[in-house]
mmCIF file of C-alpha atoms and ligand atoms in Angstrom:
data_model
loop_
_atom_site.group_PDB
_atom_site.id
_atom_site.type_symbol
_atom_site.label_atom_id
_atom_site.label_comp_id
_atom_site.label_asym_id
_atom_site.label_seq_id
_atom_site.Cartn_x
_atom_site.Cartn_y
_atom_site.Cartn_z
ATOM 1 C CA MET A 113 15.644 -0.334 -13.370
ATOM 2 C CA SER A 114 14.788 -1.581 -16.841
ATOM 3 C CA LYS A 115 14.333 0.962 -19.627
ATOM 4 C CA GLU A 116 10.794 -0.189 -20.260
ATOM 5 C CA GLN A 117 9.755 0.480 -16.661
ATOM 6 C CA ILE A 118 6.504 2.357 -16.954
ATOM 7 C CA ILE A 119 5.483 2.690 -13.322
ATOM 8 C CA LYS A 120 8.151 4.577 -11.458
ATOM 9 C CA LYS A 121 6.252 6.109 -8.577
ATOM 10 C CA CYS A 122 4.551 4.596 -5.585
ATOM 11 C CA LEU A 123 2.243 6.551 -3.304
ATOM 12 C CA PHE A 124 1.939 5.729 0.383
ATOM 13 C CA PRO A 125 -1.053 7.264 2.158
ATOM 14 C CA ALA A 126 0.319 7.510 5.695
ATOM 15 C CA ALA A 127 -1.603 10.258 7.413
ATOM 16 C CA GLY A 128 -4.057 8.115 9.410
ATOM 17 C CA TYR A 129 -4.126 8.137 13.198
ATOM 18 C CA GLY A 130 -3.843 4.388 13.790
ATOM 19 C CA THR A 131 -6.390 4.535 16.590
ATOM 20 C CA ARG A 132 -6.635 0.744 16.760
ATOM 21 C CA PHE A 133 -3.090 0.709 18.124
ATOM 22 C CA LEU A 134 -3.459 3.290 20.861
ATOM 23 C CA PRO A 135 -1.617 3.968 23.059
ATOM 24 C CA ALA A 136 1.352 2.759 20.924
ATOM 25 C CA THR A 137 0.423 5.205 18.157
ATOM 26 C CA LYS A 138 -0.077 8.216 20.401
ATOM 27 C CA ALA A 139 3.314 9.732 19.569
ATOM 28 C CA MET A 140 4.479 7.260 16.900
ATOM 29 C CA PRO A 141 3.092 6.758 13.382
ATOM 30 C CA LYS A 142 1.386 3.388 12.891
ATOM 31 C CA GLU A 143 3.479 2.956 9.738
ATOM 32 C CA MET A 144 6.566 2.786 11.975
ATOM 33 C CA LEU A 145 5.323 -0.167 14.043
ATOM 34 C CA PRO A 146 7.878 -2.934 13.505
ATOM 35 C CA VAL A 147 7.206 -6.466 12.412
ATOM 36 C CA LEU A 148 10.361 -8.035 13.845
ATOM 37 C CA THR A 149 12.918 -5.241 13.405
ATOM 38 C CA LYS A 150 11.535 -3.511 10.323
ATOM 39 C CA PRO A 151 8.811 -0.848 10.272
ATOM 40 C CA LEU A 152 5.689 -1.656 8.237
ATOM 41 C CA ILE A 153 6.320 1.127 5.736
ATOM 42 C CA GLN A 154 9.791 -0.212 4.929
ATOM 43 C CA TYR A 155 8.257 -3.525 3.864
ATOM 44 C CA GLY A 156 5.994 -1.562 1.510
ATOM 45 C CA VAL A 157 8.866 0.510 0.101
ATOM 46 C CA GLU A 158 10.925 -2.643 -0.490
ATOM 47 C CA GLU A 159 7.987 -4.224 -2.310
ATOM 48 C CA ALA A 160 7.701 -1.157 -4.576
ATOM 49 C CA LEU A 161 11.441 -1.151 -5.203
ATOM 50 C CA GLU A 162 11.317 -4.819 -6.138
ATOM 51 C CA ALA A 163 8.584 -3.960 -8.653
ATOM 52 C CA GLY A 164 10.973 -1.467 -10.305
ATOM 53 C CA MET A 165 9.711 1.767 -8.722
ATOM 54 C CA ASP A 166 12.311 4.202 -7.460
ATOM 55 C CA THR A 167 10.260 7.220 -6.437
ATOM 56 C CA MET A 168 8.325 6.959 -3.208
ATOM 57 C CA ALA A 169 5.677 9.610 -2.633
ATOM 58 C CA ILE A 170 4.506 9.649 0.945
ATOM 59 C CA VAL A 171 1.370 11.447 2.104
ATOM 60 C CA THR A 172 1.928 12.208 5.746
ATOM 61 C CA GLY A 173 0.278 14.304 8.413
ATOM 62 C CA ARG A 174 1.050 15.862 11.739
ATOM 63 C CA GLY A 175 3.173 13.696 14.014
ATOM 64 C CA LYS A 176 4.724 11.654 11.194
ATOM 65 C CA ARG A 177 8.223 13.124 11.152
ATOM 66 C CA SER A 178 9.884 9.853 12.126
ATOM 67 C CA ILE A 179 8.928 8.399 8.708
ATOM 68 C CA GLU A 180 11.092 11.062 7.032
ATOM 69 C CA ASP A 181 13.926 10.466 9.484
ATOM 70 C CA HIS A 182 13.755 6.721 8.879
ATOM 71 C CA PHE A 183 14.371 7.150 5.152
ATOM 72 C CA ASP A 184 17.368 9.397 5.719
ATOM 73 C CA ILE A 185 20.929 8.947 6.938
ATOM 74 C CA SER A 186 21.477 9.221 10.666
ATOM 75 C CA TYR A 187 25.073 10.440 10.744
ATOM 76 C CA GLU A 188 25.437 10.200 14.493
ATOM 77 C CA LEU A 189 24.247 6.607 14.496
ATOM 78 C CA GLU A 190 26.410 5.689 11.495
ATOM 79 C CA HIS A 191 29.437 7.156 13.249
ATOM 80 C CA GLN A 192 28.625 5.367 16.494
ATOM 81 C CA ILE A 193 28.311 1.855 15.028
ATOM 82 C CA LYS A 194 30.876 2.038 12.230
ATOM 83 C CA GLY A 195 33.114 -1.013 12.287
ATOM 84 C CA THR A 196 31.094 -2.769 15.018
ATOM 85 C CA SER A 197 29.073 -5.969 14.708
ATOM 86 C CA LYS A 198 25.909 -3.824 14.644
ATOM 87 C CA GLU A 199 26.761 -2.111 11.377
ATOM 88 C CA PRO A 200 25.201 -4.764 9.076
ATOM 89 C CA LEU A 201 21.829 -4.122 10.760
ATOM 90 C CA LEU A 202 21.632 -0.937 8.707
ATOM 91 C CA ASN A 203 22.395 -2.643 5.382
ATOM 92 C CA GLU A 204 18.787 -3.052 4.211
ATOM 93 C CA ILE A 205 17.676 0.475 5.038
ATOM 94 C CA ARG A 206 20.857 1.916 3.509
ATOM 95 C CA ALA A 207 20.135 0.059 0.276
ATOM 96 C CA VAL A 208 16.602 1.466 0.235
ATOM 97 C CA ILE A 209 17.857 5.021 0.809
ATOM 98 C CA ASN A 210 20.479 4.661 -1.926
ATOM 99 C CA GLU A 211 18.097 3.285 -4.504
ATOM 100 C CA CYS A 212 15.026 5.485 -4.053
ATOM 101 C CA THR A 213 14.007 9.089 -3.908
ATOM 102 C CA PHE A 214 11.483 10.096 -1.270
ATOM 103 C CA SER A 215 9.112 13.005 -1.490
ATOM 104 C CA TYR A 216 6.501 14.067 1.017
ATOM 105 C CA THR A 217 3.354 16.071 1.216
ATOM 106 C CA ARG A 218 0.912 16.529 4.044
ATOM 107 C CA GLN A 219 -2.754 15.697 4.074
ATOM 108 C CA ILE A 220 -4.124 18.583 6.090
ATOM 109 C CA GLU A 221 -7.552 17.127 6.815
ATOM 110 C CA MET A 222 -8.543 13.472 7.167
ATOM 111 C CA LYS A 223 -11.203 13.124 4.506
ATOM 112 C CA GLY A 224 -10.716 9.526 3.410
ATOM 113 C CA LEU A 225 -8.425 7.399 1.248
ATOM 114 C CA GLY A 226 -9.602 9.033 -1.998
ATOM 115 C CA HIS A 227 -8.731 12.429 -0.531
ATOM 116 C CA ALA A 228 -5.340 11.140 0.680
ATOM 117 C CA ILE A 229 -4.522 9.888 -2.822
ATOM 118 C CA LEU A 230 -5.596 13.199 -4.323
ATOM 119 C CA SER A 231 -3.287 14.988 -1.874
ATOM 120 C CA GLY A 232 -0.418 13.130 -3.580
ATOM 121 C CA GLU A 233 -1.240 14.474 -7.042
ATOM 122 C CA THR A 234 1.561 17.068 -6.970
ATOM 123 C CA LEU A 235 4.086 14.318 -6.199
ATOM 124 C CA ILE A 236 2.821 11.992 -8.930
ATOM 125 C CA GLY A 237 1.918 14.221 -11.881
ATOM 126 C CA ASN A 238 0.512 12.788 -15.095
ATOM 127 C CA GLU A 239 1.713 9.179 -15.058
ATOM 128 C CA PRO A 240 0.455 5.807 -13.857
ATOM 129 C CA PHE A 241 1.453 5.005 -10.285
ATOM 130 C CA ALA A 242 1.105 2.410 -7.574
ATOM 131 C CA VAL A 243 -0.503 2.841 -4.166
ATOM 132 C CA VAL A 244 0.530 0.820 -1.120
ATOM 133 C CA LEU A 245 -1.355 0.846 2.168
ATOM 134 C CA ALA A 246 1.474 -0.103 4.492
ATOM 135 C CA ASP A 247 -0.730 -1.780 7.072
ATOM 136 C CA ASP A 248 -1.633 -4.452 4.535
ATOM 137 C CA LEU A 249 1.600 -6.394 4.749
ATOM 138 C CA CYS A 250 2.080 -8.826 1.880
ATOM 139 C CA ASP A 251 4.445 -11.687 1.371
ATOM 140 C CA HIS A 252 4.940 -14.156 -1.403
ATOM 141 C CA ALA A 253 6.093 -17.672 -0.677
ATOM 142 C CA GLN A 254 7.674 -17.949 -4.099
ATOM 143 C CA GLY A 255 7.538 -16.004 -7.345
ATOM 144 C CA ASP A 256 6.972 -12.285 -7.550
ATOM 145 C CA ALA A 257 5.756 -9.821 -4.923
ATOM 146 C CA VAL A 258 2.200 -8.524 -5.286
ATOM 147 C CA LEU A 259 3.128 -5.175 -6.868
ATOM 148 C CA THR A 260 5.433 -6.915 -9.340
ATOM 149 C CA GLN A 261 2.560 -9.189 -10.362
ATOM 150 C CA MET A 262 0.325 -6.146 -10.818
ATOM 151 C CA VAL A 263 2.899 -4.278 -12.939
ATOM 152 C CA GLU A 264 2.953 -7.252 -15.318
ATOM 153 C CA ILE A 265 -0.832 -7.020 -15.687
ATOM 154 C CA TYR A 266 -0.599 -3.263 -16.190
ATOM 155 C CA LYS A 267 1.828 -3.762 -19.075
ATOM 156 C CA LYS A 268 -0.788 -5.858 -20.825
ATOM 157 C CA TYR A 269 -3.987 -3.893 -20.075
ATOM 158 C CA GLN A 270 -2.804 -0.307 -19.292
ATOM 159 C CA CYS A 271 -5.649 0.470 -16.905
ATOM 160 C CA SER A 272 -6.191 0.820 -13.160
ATOM 161 C CA ILE A 273 -5.917 -2.420 -11.187
ATOM 162 C CA VAL A 274 -6.860 -3.285 -7.593
ATOM 163 C CA ALA A 275 -5.580 -6.312 -5.678
ATOM 164 C CA ILE A 276 -8.284 -8.534 -4.217
ATOM 165 C CA GLU A 277 -8.614 -11.604 -2.054
ATOM 166 C CA GLU A 278 -11.472 -13.838 -0.974
ATOM 167 C CA ILE A 279 -12.689 -13.096 2.527
ATOM 168 C CA GLU A 280 -15.197 -14.629 4.923
ATOM 169 C CA PRO A 281 -18.591 -13.266 3.813
ATOM 170 C CA GLU A 282 -19.317 -11.781 7.264
ATOM 171 C CA LEU A 283 -16.268 -9.477 6.971
ATOM 172 C CA THR A 284 -17.394 -7.466 3.923
ATOM 173 C CA ASN A 285 -18.071 -4.360 6.030
ATOM 174 C CA LYS A 286 -14.326 -3.943 6.605
ATOM 175 C CA TYR A 287 -13.363 -3.698 2.925
ATOM 176 C CA GLY A 288 -14.128 -2.380 -0.500
ATOM 177 C CA VAL A 289 -15.865 -5.274 -2.279
ATOM 178 C CA ILE A 290 -15.989 -5.864 -6.043
ATOM 179 C CA ALA A 291 -18.052 -7.813 -8.549
ATOM 180 C CA GLY A 292 -16.821 -8.523 -12.050
ATOM 181 C CA ASN A 293 -16.380 -10.830 -15.019
ATOM 182 C CA GLU A 294 -13.387 -13.133 -14.924
ATOM 183 C CA ILE A 295 -11.402 -12.665 -18.152
ATOM 184 C CA GLU A 296 -8.314 -14.673 -17.165
ATOM 185 C CA PRO A 297 -7.911 -16.940 -14.145
ATOM 186 C CA GLY A 298 -8.013 -14.587 -11.134
ATOM 187 C CA LEU A 299 -8.414 -11.429 -13.231
ATOM 188 C CA PHE A 300 -11.777 -9.637 -13.256
ATOM 189 C CA VAL A 301 -13.184 -6.692 -15.192
ATOM 190 C CA ILE A 302 -14.954 -4.717 -12.482
ATOM 191 C CA LYS A 303 -18.678 -4.219 -12.931
ATOM 192 C CA ASP A 304 -19.487 -3.053 -9.436
ATOM 193 C CA MET A 305 -17.640 -2.059 -6.309
ATOM 194 C CA VAL A 306 -18.943 -0.966 -2.924
ATOM 195 C CA GLU A 307 -17.099 0.451 0.070
ATOM 196 C CA LYS A 308 -17.621 -1.608 3.231
ATOM 197 C CA PRO A 309 -21.064 -3.092 2.460
ATOM 198 C CA GLU A 310 -22.958 -5.102 5.048
ATOM 199 C CA PRO A 311 -22.790 -8.816 4.133
ATOM 200 C CA LYS A 312 -26.380 -8.790 2.840
ATOM 201 C CA ASP A 313 -25.580 -5.936 0.432
ATOM 202 C CA ALA A 314 -22.154 -7.168 -0.705
ATOM 203 C CA PRO A 315 -21.826 -7.963 -4.416
ATOM 204 C CA SER A 316 -19.376 -10.829 -3.657
ATOM 205 C CA ASN A 317 -16.756 -11.864 -1.104
ATOM 206 C CA LEU A 318 -13.871 -10.459 -3.158
ATOM 207 C CA ALA A 319 -12.292 -7.743 -1.030
ATOM 208 C CA ILE A 320 -9.881 -5.016 -2.107
ATOM 209 C CA ILE A 321 -6.586 -5.075 -0.255
ATOM 210 C CA GLY A 322 -4.114 -2.222 -0.036
ATOM 211 C CA ARG A 323 -2.353 -2.486 -3.402
ATOM 212 C CA TYR A 324 -3.479 -0.423 -6.386
ATOM 213 C CA ILE A 325 -2.141 0.641 -9.734
ATOM 214 C CA LEU A 326 -3.903 3.793 -10.869
ATOM 215 C CA THR A 327 -3.908 5.743 -14.106
ATOM 216 C CA PRO A 328 -3.581 9.503 -13.520
ATOM 217 C CA ASP A 329 -7.084 10.381 -14.778
ATOM 218 C CA ILE A 330 -8.166 9.086 -11.359
ATOM 219 C CA PHE A 331 -7.210 12.481 -9.870
ATOM 220 C CA ASP A 332 -9.879 14.382 -11.799
ATOM 221 C CA ILE A 333 -12.385 11.646 -11.036
ATOM 222 C CA ILE A 334 -11.632 11.928 -7.299
ATOM 223 C CA LYS A 335 -12.147 15.710 -7.513
ATOM 224 C CA ASP A 336 -15.677 15.002 -8.770
ATOM 225 C CA THR A 337 -16.378 12.219 -6.270
ATOM 226 C CA LYS A 338 -18.767 13.092 -3.463
ATOM 227 C CA ALA A 339 -18.251 11.924 0.092
ATOM 228 C CA GLY A 340 -19.469 8.346 0.473
ATOM 229 C CA LYS A 341 -19.239 5.749 3.242
ATOM 230 C CA GLY A 342 -18.453 7.371 6.599
ATOM 231 C CA GLY A 343 -18.710 10.858 5.052
ATOM 232 C CA GLU A 344 -15.289 10.318 3.418
ATOM 233 C CA ILE A 345 -14.053 10.586 -0.174
ATOM 234 C CA GLN A 346 -13.605 6.941 -1.099
ATOM 235 C CA ILE A 347 -11.158 5.651 -3.719
ATOM 236 C CA THR A 348 -13.584 2.751 -4.205
ATOM 237 C CA ASP A 349 -16.282 5.175 -5.444
ATOM 238 C CA ALA A 350 -13.833 6.967 -7.764
ATOM 239 C CA LEU A 351 -12.671 3.636 -9.189
ATOM 240 C CA LEU A 352 -16.252 2.600 -9.901
ATOM 241 C CA THR A 353 -16.681 5.771 -11.950
ATOM 242 C CA GLN A 354 -13.444 4.969 -13.783
ATOM 243 C CA ALA A 355 -14.645 1.396 -14.373
ATOM 244 C CA LYS A 356 -17.884 2.665 -15.888
ATOM 245 C CA LYS A 357 -16.069 5.116 -18.167
ATOM 246 C CA GLY A 358 -13.480 2.587 -19.326
ATOM 247 C CA MET A 359 -12.011 -0.435 -17.586
ATOM 248 C CA VAL A 360 -10.706 -1.249 -14.121
ATOM 249 C CA LEU A 361 -9.346 -4.687 -13.271
ATOM 250 C CA ALA A 362 -9.332 -6.633 -10.017
ATOM 251 C CA TYR A 363 -6.538 -9.144 -9.548
ATOM 252 C CA LYS A 364 -6.588 -12.055 -7.128
ATOM 253 C CA PHE A 365 -2.911 -11.965 -6.244
ATOM 254 C CA ASP A 366 -0.659 -14.837 -5.461
ATOM 255 C CA GLY A 367 0.672 -14.544 -1.908
ATOM 256 C CA LYS A 368 -0.254 -13.894 1.698
ATOM 257 C CA ARG A 369 -1.555 -10.720 3.227
ATOM 258 C CA PHE A 370 -1.769 -9.635 6.849
ATOM 259 C CA ASP A 371 -4.020 -6.894 8.150
ATOM 260 C CA CYS A 372 -1.447 -5.158 10.331
ATOM 261 C CA GLY A 373 -3.962 -2.412 11.043
ATOM 262 C CA SER A 374 -5.504 -4.854 13.539
ATOM 263 C CA VAL A 375 -3.800 -6.308 16.596
ATOM 264 C CA ASN A 376 -4.671 -9.877 15.513
ATOM 265 C CA GLY A 377 -3.258 -9.457 12.021
ATOM 266 C CA PHE A 378 -0.179 -7.769 13.404
ATOM 267 C CA VAL A 379 0.555 -10.639 15.793
ATOM 268 C CA GLU A 380 -0.073 -13.134 12.985
ATOM 269 C CA ALA A 381 2.384 -11.286 10.730
ATOM 270 C CA THR A 382 4.984 -11.149 13.488
ATOM 271 C CA ASN A 383 4.752 -14.914 14.049
ATOM 272 C CA TYR A 384 4.807 -15.628 10.331
ATOM 273 C CA PHE A 385 7.915 -13.531 9.657
ATOM 274 C CA TYR A 386 9.613 -14.808 12.790
ATOM 275 C CA ASN A 387 9.125 -18.413 11.668
ATOM 276 C CA LYS A 388 10.199 -17.555 8.144
ATOM 277 C CA GLU A 389 13.394 -15.802 9.262
ATOM 278 C CA SER A 390 14.394 -18.412 11.824
ATOM 279 C CA LYS A 391 14.247 -21.224 9.242
HETATM 280 C C1 G1P B 177 -9.249 0.964 2.747
HETATM 281 C C2 G1P B 177 -10.184 1.027 1.534
HETATM 282 C C3 G1P B 177 -10.911 -0.299 1.345
HETATM 283 C C4 G1P B 177 -9.901 -1.426 1.260
HETATM 284 C C5 G1P B 177 -8.960 -1.411 2.487
HETATM 285 C C6 G1P B 177 -7.843 -2.412 2.322
HETATM 286 O O1 G1P B 177 -10.021 0.874 3.905
HETATM 287 O O2 G1P B 177 -11.101 2.094 1.722
HETATM 288 O O3 G1P B 177 -11.689 -0.256 0.179
HETATM 289 O O4 G1P B 177 -10.592 -2.660 1.199
HETATM 290 O O5 G1P B 177 -8.355 -0.133 2.650
HETATM 291 O O6 G1P B 177 -7.070 -2.485 3.467
HETATM 292 P P1 G1P B 177 -9.404 1.129 5.391
HETATM 293 O O7 G1P B 177 -8.833 -0.195 5.829
HETATM 294 O O8 G1P B 177 -8.379 2.196 5.238
HETATM 295 O O9 G1P B 177 -10.577 1.545 6.226
#
């Protein structure tokens, strides 16, 4: 990690039930669903690692123990496959375990993404940090991964940043949607943001996807944020407050993103990575 690395921690809200994948997620966390042979959350951790972060802060809940076991050594397994042709299959996960520290806390009640992020405050402390929603799986054809791109922007502007992409206008009620002034190609100063608006109420078709860089003052703002859409504490509402007090940026990232929280997106991602790997 370079000395000038300023964002060292990445928070993974991973307490949700994954109801769209029932029955698969009845006894297994949705973050552990594999695209090919790798669980979704490992893709997210690798993206954070690539962006120079080495401390992964995971907000879990009941029934999520296998996430902790995944990012740990399995001595019995290691012993069993040592020296066999299967051993290299553990190379990637071993590298991740060697290079990062993992810490965990539990979100006791499901009160929304803002609340989940606030639950991670003790793991983050008073420093800027990234947030990855593991079911938004991102890939970059060439160049840097999404979080790496966002870290570069953070170095220049030192404020909270959300990743955005253009969506079909009829899908706005699935996302946080922003409106802003474009200050550089693809980079907007946020003027408005709304959580899951109906298409007629949406300020644009620029949707937030699950990559954020947040400055730590967001924690106090979340504490003062009232329940919003769906009766939940929304990070979108807290970020609008932060935008009004200072500046929050929205960045149209370079790359591809799959909504692996939906069966369609998950199948799409599986096909995409299968084709990519078999080339
Ligand atoms: C969350 C956020 C939303 C964002 C989305 C990205 O919603 O609340 O603003 O657009 O993630 O995936 P969720 O998909 O958890 O309902």
